[in-house]
Coordinates of C-alpha atoms and ligand atoms in Angstrom, one line a residue:
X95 CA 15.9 13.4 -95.0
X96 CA 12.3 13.9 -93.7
X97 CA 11.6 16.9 -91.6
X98 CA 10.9 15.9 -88.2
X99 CA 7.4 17.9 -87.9
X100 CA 7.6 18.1 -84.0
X101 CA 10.3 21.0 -84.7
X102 CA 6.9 22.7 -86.4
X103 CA 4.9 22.1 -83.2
X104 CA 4.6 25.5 -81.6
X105 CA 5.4 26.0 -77.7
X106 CA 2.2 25.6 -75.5
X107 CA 2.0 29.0 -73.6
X108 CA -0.5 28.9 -70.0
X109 CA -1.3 31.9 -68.2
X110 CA -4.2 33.3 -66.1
X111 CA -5.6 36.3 -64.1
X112 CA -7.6 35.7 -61.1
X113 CA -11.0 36.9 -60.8
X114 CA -10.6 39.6 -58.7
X115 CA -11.9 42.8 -59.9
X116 CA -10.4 45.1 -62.7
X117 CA -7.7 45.1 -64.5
X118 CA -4.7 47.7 -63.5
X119 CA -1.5 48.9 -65.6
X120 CA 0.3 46.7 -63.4
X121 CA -1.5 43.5 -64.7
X122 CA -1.6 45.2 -68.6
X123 CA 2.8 45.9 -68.9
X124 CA 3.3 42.8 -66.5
X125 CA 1.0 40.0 -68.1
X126 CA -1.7 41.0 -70.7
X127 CA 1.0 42.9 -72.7
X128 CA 3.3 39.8 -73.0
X129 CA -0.1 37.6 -73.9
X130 CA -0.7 40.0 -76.6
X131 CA 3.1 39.3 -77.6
X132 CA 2.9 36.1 -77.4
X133 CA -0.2 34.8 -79.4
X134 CA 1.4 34.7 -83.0
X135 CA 4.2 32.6 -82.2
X136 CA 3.2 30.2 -79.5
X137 CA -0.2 27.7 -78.8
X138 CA -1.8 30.0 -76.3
X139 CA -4.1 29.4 -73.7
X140 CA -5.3 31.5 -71.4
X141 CA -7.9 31.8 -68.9
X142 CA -9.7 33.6 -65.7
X143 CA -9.2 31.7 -62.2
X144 CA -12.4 31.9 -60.8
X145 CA -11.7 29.1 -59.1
X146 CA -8.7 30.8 -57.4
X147 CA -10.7 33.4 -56.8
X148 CA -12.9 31.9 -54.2
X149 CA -10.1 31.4 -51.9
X150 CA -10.8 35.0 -50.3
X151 CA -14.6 34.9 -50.5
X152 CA -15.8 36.8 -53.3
X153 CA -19.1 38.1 -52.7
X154 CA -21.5 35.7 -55.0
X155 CA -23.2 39.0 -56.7
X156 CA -20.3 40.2 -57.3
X157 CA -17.8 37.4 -59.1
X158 CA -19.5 36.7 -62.9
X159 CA -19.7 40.2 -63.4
X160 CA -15.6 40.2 -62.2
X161 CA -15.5 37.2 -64.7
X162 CA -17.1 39.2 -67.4
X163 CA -14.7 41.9 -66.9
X164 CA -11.8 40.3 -67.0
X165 CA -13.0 38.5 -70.4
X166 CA -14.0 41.8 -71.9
X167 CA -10.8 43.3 -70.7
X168 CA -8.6 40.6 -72.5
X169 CA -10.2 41.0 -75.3
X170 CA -9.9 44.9 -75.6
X171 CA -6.0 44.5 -74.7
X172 CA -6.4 42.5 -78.1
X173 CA -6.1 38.6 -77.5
X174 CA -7.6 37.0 -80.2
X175 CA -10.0 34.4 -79.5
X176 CA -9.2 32.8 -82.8
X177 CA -5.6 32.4 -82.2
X178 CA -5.9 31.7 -78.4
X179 CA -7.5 29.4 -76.1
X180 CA -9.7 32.1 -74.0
X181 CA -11.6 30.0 -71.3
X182 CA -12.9 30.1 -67.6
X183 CA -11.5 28.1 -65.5
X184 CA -14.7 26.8 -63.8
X185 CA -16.0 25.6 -67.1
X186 CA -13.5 23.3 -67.4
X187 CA -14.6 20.9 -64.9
X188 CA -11.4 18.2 -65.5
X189 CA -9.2 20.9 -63.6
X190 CA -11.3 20.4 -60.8
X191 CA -11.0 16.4 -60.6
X192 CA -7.1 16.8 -61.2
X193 CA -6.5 19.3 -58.2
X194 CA -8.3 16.8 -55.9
X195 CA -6.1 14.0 -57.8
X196 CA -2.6 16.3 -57.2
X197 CA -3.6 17.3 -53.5
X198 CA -2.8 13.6 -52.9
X199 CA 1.0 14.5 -54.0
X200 CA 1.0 18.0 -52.3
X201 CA 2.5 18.3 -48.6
X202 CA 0.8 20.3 -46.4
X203 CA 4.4 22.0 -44.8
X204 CA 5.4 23.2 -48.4
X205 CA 2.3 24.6 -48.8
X206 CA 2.1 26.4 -45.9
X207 CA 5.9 28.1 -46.0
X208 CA 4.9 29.6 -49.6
X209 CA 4.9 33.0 -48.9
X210 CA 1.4 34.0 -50.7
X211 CA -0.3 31.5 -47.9
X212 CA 2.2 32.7 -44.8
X213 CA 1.1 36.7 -46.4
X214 CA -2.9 36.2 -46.7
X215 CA -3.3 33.8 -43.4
X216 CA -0.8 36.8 -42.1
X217 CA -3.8 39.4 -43.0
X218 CA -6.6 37.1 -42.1
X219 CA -5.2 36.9 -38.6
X220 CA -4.0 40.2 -37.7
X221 CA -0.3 38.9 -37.5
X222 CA 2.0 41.7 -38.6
X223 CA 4.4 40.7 -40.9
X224 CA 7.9 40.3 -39.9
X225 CA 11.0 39.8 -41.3
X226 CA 12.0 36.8 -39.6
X227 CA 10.3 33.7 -39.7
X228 CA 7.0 33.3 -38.9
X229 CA 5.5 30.2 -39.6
X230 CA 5.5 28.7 -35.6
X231 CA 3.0 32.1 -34.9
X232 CA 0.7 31.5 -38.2
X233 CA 0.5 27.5 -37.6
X234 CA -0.2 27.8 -33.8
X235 CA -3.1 30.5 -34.5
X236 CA -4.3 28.7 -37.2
X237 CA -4.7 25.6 -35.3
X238 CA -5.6 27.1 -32.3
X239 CA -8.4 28.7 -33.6
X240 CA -10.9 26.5 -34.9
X241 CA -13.4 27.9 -36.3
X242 CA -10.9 30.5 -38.6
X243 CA -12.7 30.2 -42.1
X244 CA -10.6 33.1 -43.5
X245 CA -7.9 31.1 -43.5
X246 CA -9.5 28.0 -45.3
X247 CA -8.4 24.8 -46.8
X248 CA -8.5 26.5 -50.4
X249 CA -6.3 29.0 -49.5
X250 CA -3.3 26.3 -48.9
X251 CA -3.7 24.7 -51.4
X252 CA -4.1 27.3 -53.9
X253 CA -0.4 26.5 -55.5
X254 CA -2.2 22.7 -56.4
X255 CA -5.1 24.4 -58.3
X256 CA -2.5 26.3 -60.5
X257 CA 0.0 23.6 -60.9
X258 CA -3.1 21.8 -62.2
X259 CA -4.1 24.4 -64.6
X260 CA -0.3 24.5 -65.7
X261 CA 0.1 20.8 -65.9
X262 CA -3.4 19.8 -67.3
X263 CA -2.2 21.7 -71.2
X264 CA 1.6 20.4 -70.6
X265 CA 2.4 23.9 -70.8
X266 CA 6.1 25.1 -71.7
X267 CA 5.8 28.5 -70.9
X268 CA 4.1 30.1 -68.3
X269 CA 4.1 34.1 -68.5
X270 CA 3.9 35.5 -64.7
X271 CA 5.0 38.1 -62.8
X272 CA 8.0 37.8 -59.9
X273 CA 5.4 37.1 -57.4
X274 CA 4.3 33.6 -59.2
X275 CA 7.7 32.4 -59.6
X276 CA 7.6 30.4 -56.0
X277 CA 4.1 29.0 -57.5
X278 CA 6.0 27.6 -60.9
X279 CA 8.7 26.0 -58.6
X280 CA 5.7 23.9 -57.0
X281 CA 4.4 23.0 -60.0
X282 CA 7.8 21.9 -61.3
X283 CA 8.2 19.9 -57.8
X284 CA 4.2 18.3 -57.8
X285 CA 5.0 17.6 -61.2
X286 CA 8.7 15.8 -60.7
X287 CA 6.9 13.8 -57.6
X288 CA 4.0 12.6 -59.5
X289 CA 6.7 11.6 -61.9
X290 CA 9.5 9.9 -59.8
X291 CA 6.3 8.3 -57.9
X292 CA 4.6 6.4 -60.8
X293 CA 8.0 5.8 -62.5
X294 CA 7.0 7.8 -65.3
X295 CA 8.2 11.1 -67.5
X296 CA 4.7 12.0 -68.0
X297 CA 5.3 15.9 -67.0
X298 CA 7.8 18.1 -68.3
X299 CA 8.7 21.1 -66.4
X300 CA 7.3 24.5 -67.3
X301 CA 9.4 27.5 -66.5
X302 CA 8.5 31.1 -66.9
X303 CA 8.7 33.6 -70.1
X304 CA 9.6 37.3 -70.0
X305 CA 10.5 39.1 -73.5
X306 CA 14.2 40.8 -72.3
X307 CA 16.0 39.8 -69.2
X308 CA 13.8 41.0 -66.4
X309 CA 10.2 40.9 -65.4
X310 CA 8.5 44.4 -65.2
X311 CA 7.6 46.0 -62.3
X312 CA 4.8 48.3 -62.5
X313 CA 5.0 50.5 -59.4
X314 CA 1.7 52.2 -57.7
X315 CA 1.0 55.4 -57.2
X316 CA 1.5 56.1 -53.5
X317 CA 5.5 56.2 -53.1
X318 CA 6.0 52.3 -52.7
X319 CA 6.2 48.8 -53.8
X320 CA 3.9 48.0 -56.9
X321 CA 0.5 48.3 -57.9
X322 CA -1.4 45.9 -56.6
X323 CA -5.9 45.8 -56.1
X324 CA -5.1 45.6 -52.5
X325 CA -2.4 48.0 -52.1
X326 CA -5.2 51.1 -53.7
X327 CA -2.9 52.6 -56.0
X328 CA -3.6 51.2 -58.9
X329 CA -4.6 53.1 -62.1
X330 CA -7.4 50.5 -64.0
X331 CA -8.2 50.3 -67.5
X332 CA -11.8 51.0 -67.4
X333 CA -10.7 54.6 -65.2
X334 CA -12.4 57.3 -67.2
X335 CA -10.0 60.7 -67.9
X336 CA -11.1 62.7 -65.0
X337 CA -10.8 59.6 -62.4
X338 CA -7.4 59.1 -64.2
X339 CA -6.0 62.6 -63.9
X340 CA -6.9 63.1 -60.2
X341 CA -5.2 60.2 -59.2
X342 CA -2.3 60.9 -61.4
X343 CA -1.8 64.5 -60.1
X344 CA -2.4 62.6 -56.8
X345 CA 0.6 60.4 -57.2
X346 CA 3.2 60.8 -54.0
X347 CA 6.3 62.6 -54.9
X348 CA 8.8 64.4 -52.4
X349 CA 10.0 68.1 -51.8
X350 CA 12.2 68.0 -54.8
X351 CA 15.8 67.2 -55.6
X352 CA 18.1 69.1 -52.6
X353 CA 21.2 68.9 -54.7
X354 CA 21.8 68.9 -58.6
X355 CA 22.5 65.1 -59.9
X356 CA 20.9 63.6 -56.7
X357 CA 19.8 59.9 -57.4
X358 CA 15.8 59.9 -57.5
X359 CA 13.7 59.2 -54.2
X360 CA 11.8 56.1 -54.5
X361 CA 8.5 57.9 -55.2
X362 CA 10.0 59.9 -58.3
X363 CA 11.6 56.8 -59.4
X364 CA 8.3 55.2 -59.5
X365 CA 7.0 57.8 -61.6
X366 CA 9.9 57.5 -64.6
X367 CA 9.5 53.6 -64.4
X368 CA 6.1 54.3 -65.5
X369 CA 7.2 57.3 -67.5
X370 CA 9.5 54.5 -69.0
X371 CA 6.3 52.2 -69.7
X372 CA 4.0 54.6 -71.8
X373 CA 6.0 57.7 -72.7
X374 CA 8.3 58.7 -75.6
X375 CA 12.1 57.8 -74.7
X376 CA 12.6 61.3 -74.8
X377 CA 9.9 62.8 -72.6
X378 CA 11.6 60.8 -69.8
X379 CA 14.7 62.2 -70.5
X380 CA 13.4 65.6 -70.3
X381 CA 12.0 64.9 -66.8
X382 CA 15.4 63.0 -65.6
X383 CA 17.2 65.7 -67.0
X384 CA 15.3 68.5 -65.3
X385 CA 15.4 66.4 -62.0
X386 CA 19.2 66.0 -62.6
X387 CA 19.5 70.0 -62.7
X388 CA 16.8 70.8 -60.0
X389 CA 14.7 72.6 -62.3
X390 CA 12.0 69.4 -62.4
X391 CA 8.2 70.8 -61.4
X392 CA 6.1 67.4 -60.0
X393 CA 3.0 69.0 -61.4
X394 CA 4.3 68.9 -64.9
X395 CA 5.7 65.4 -64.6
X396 CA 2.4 64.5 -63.3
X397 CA 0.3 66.1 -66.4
X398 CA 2.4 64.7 -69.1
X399 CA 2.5 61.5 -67.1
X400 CA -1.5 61.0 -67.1
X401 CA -1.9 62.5 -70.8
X402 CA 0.7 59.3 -72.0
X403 CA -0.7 56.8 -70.0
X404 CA -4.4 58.1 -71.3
X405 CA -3.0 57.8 -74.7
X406 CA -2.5 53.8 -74.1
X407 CA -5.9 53.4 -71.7
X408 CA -8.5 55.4 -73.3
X409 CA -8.6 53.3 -76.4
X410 CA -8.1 49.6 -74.7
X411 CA -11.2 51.6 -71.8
X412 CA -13.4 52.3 -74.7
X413 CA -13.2 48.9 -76.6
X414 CA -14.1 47.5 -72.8
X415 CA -17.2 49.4 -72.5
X416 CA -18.2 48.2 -76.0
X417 CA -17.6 44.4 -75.2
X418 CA -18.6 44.3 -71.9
X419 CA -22.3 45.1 -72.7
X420 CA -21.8 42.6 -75.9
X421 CA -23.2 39.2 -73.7
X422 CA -23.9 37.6 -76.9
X423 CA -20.3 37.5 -78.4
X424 CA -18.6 37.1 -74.9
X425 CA -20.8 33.8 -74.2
X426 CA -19.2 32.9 -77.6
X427 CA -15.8 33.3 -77.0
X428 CA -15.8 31.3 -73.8
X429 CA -18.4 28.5 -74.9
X430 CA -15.8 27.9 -77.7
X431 CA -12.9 28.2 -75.1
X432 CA -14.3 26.0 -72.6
X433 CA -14.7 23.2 -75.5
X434 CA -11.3 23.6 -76.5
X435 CA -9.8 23.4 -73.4
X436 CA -11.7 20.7 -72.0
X437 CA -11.0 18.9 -75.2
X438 CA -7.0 19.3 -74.0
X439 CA -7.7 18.6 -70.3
X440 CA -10.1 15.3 -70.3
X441 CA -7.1 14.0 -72.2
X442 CA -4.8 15.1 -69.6
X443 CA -7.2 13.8 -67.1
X444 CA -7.8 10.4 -68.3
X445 CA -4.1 9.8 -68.5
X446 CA -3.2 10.8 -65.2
X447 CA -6.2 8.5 -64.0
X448 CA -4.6 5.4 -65.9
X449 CA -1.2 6.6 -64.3
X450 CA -3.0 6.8 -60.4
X451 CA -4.2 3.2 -61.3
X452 CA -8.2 4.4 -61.1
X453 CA -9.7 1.9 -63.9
X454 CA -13.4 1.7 -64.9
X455 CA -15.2 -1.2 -64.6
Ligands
LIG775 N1 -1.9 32.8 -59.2 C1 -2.0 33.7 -60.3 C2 -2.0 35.1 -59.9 O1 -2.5 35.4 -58.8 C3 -3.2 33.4 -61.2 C4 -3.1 32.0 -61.7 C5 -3.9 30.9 -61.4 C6 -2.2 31.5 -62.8 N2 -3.5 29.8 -62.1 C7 -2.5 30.2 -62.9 C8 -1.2 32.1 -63.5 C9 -1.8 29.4 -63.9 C10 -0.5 31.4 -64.4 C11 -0.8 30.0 -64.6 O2 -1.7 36.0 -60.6

C-alpha cells in the first residue's frame, strides 16, 4: 500500500501578539512559551498585529519601535525564524483585502456583544462595567454621540481582522489565551457562513491548543485578576534586576494566615501560581507548607520569588537587548517572513476572490 503522504503534512499552527508595548510573564508562560513548544512539531506561523494595534490609537512615534520589540522579544524567547513563519502583519498586505472581503459576512450585533468591544467601548465611555447586561447603555451612547472616535469602526470589527489572519494560513491550531477563545468562536462562525453561503467547504474550523488540560493564568502582582499592560502589574522581560526586585518585594500580600491550614487569600495564591511557573516544585512546597503552619514570612516568599523568576528573565532580557539594537538581522527575519507569508495568503486571497465571484477582466 502507498503511504498516504498527507498523514506527513504537519498541522498549521497561527498565533499573534498585538503591538502593544512589552512583553510581560503573563504573555511569556501563556503564549510565547507554548510557540516555543510548538515549532518542532507543527508548520508555525506567527506574527505581530500591528494592524490590531491601531484600534486604540497608538501614538505613530511610538508603534515600529513596539513592533521591533515584540520581534526582538520573540526571538530572545527562542522562536526560530528558520523553523517558523515570523512576520508583521502590515507587511502582508492580502490580510488587509480579505478583512474588507470578510466584513461583508460579519454582523454588526455579534460584533458588538463580544465582550473585548462591550469592555474597551466600556472604558472609552466612562460606562462602569456591570454585571448585567449592558449593551442598550454602550449602543445608545455610541450612537448618540457622534463624533466618539475612541470607539471607532476598527475596534468592532477587530474579531474580522483576526479571523482573517486565522483563516488566510487555514490554520488548525490557534495557541491563545482564555480571553481569545470568544474571538476563535467568530472565526469558526465567519468561516462556517462564508462556507454555507457560497456552497462550499473551503474553511475548516480552527480550534485552540494548550499543552495539558487548562490554559495558564499568569496572575499580576497587585492581589487580583491577571497580568495584563493595562492592569500595571505586570513584570516585563526587558525589567532590569533592581526594577524587578522592587516590584516583586512590592507584590500585595495580606496580614498572614490567622489560623494553621487556612486556604490561601487570593493575593498569596497569586504568588504560588507564579511560584508554580518559575520555581523548583519544592521551593513552593516549602512556602505552602510554612503558610500551612503560620510560620510563612511574605518577605522571604517575595525574595526567593524574584531571584527564580530572575533566573528565567535575565537571560531571555539580555538576548533582547542584544537583538534589539541588531536592525540588520531583524529586517532579515521579517523581509523573509513577510515573503513567506504572503506567498500563503495571495493564495488564500485569490481563492476566496474566485469564491466571492470578483473575476478579472
Ligand atoms: N487578539 C489577540 C490578542 O489580543 C492578538 C491576535 C490578533 C491574534 N490576531 C490573532 C491571536 C490571530 C491569534 C491569532 O492577544
Amino acid at each position: 500500500m502507498t503511504q498516504d503522504i498527507s498523514q506527513d503534512k504537519k498541522k498549521v499552527v497561527l498565533s499573534g501578539i498585538r503591538a502593544t508595548g512589552n512583553l510581560h510573564l503573563g504573555n511569556y508562560y501563556g503564549a510565547l512559551n507554548k510557540f516555543v513548544r510548538m515549532q518542532d512539531d507543527y508548520d508555525c506561523r506567527f506574527f505581530i498585529a500591528d494592524l490590531h494595534a491601531l484600534t486604540t490609537h497608538p501614538d505613530p512615534a511610538m508603534l515600529h519601535s513596539n513592533v521591533k520589540s515584540i520581534l526582538a522579544e520573540y526571538l530572545a524567547a527562542g522562536l526560530d525564524p528558520e523553523k517558523n513563519i515570523l512576520y508583521v502583519q502590515s507587511d502582508v498586505p492580502e490580510i488587509s483585502e480579505m478583512y474588507l472581503l470578510m466584513n461583508m459576512h460579519a454582523g454588526i450585533g455579534e460584533l458588538m456583544r463580544t465582550a473585548s468591544f462591550k469592555d474597551k467601548a466600556r472604558k472609552a465611555l466612562g460606562i462602569a462595567p456591570k454585571s448585567g447586561e449592558d449593551e442598550e447603555e454602550i449602543e445608545k451612547e455610541i450612537c448618540g454621540n457622534q463624533t466618539n472616535k475612541s470607539v471607532n469602526a476598527g475596534l468592532l470589527t477587530y474579531p474580522t481582522l483576526m479571523a482573517v489572519d486565522i483563516l488566510i494560513h487555514h490554520a488548525d491550531f490557534v495557541p491563545v489565551g482564555k480571553d481569545q477563545e470568544q474571538h476563535l468562536e467568530l472565526t469558526r462562525r465567519f468561516g462556517r457562513r462564508f462556507n454555507s453561503f457560497y456552497k462550499t467547504d473551503y474553511f475548516h474550523e480552527p480550534v485552540n491548543f494548550n499543552f495539558g488540560s487548562h490554559a495558564v493564568k499568569v496572575p499580576g502582582l497587585d492581589g487580583s485578576g491577571k497580568m495584563g499592560k493595562s492592569e500595571g502589574n505586570c513584570i516585563y522581560l526587558i525589567d532590569d534586576e533592581k526594577t524587578l526586585r522592587k516590584k516583586v518585594m512590592r507584590a500585595v500580600t495580606d496580614q498572614g494566615p490567622q489560623q494553621p491550614n487556612s486556604t490561601p487569600t487570593e493575593p498569596i495564591q497569586n504568588l504560588f501560581t507564579l511560584m508554580e511557573l518559575v520555581s523548583e516544585p519544592s521551593t513552593l512546597q516549602h512556602f505552602k507548607q510554612a503558610y500551612a503552619d503560620c510560620s510563612i514570612r511574605y518577605g522571604d516568599l517575595k525574595k526567593q520569588l524574584a531571584e527564580d523568576i530572575l533566573k528565567v528573565t535575565l537571560p531571555i532580557r539580555e538576548r533582547i537587548l542584544d537583538l534589539r539594537d541588531n536592525d540588520e538581522y531583524l529586517s532579515k527575519v521579517v523581509r523573509r517572513g513577510a515573503e513567506q507569508a504572503r506567498e500563503v495568503a495571495a493564495k488564500t486571497l485569490r481563492e476566496v476572490r474566485e469564491i466571492m465571484g470578483i473575476r478579472k477582466f
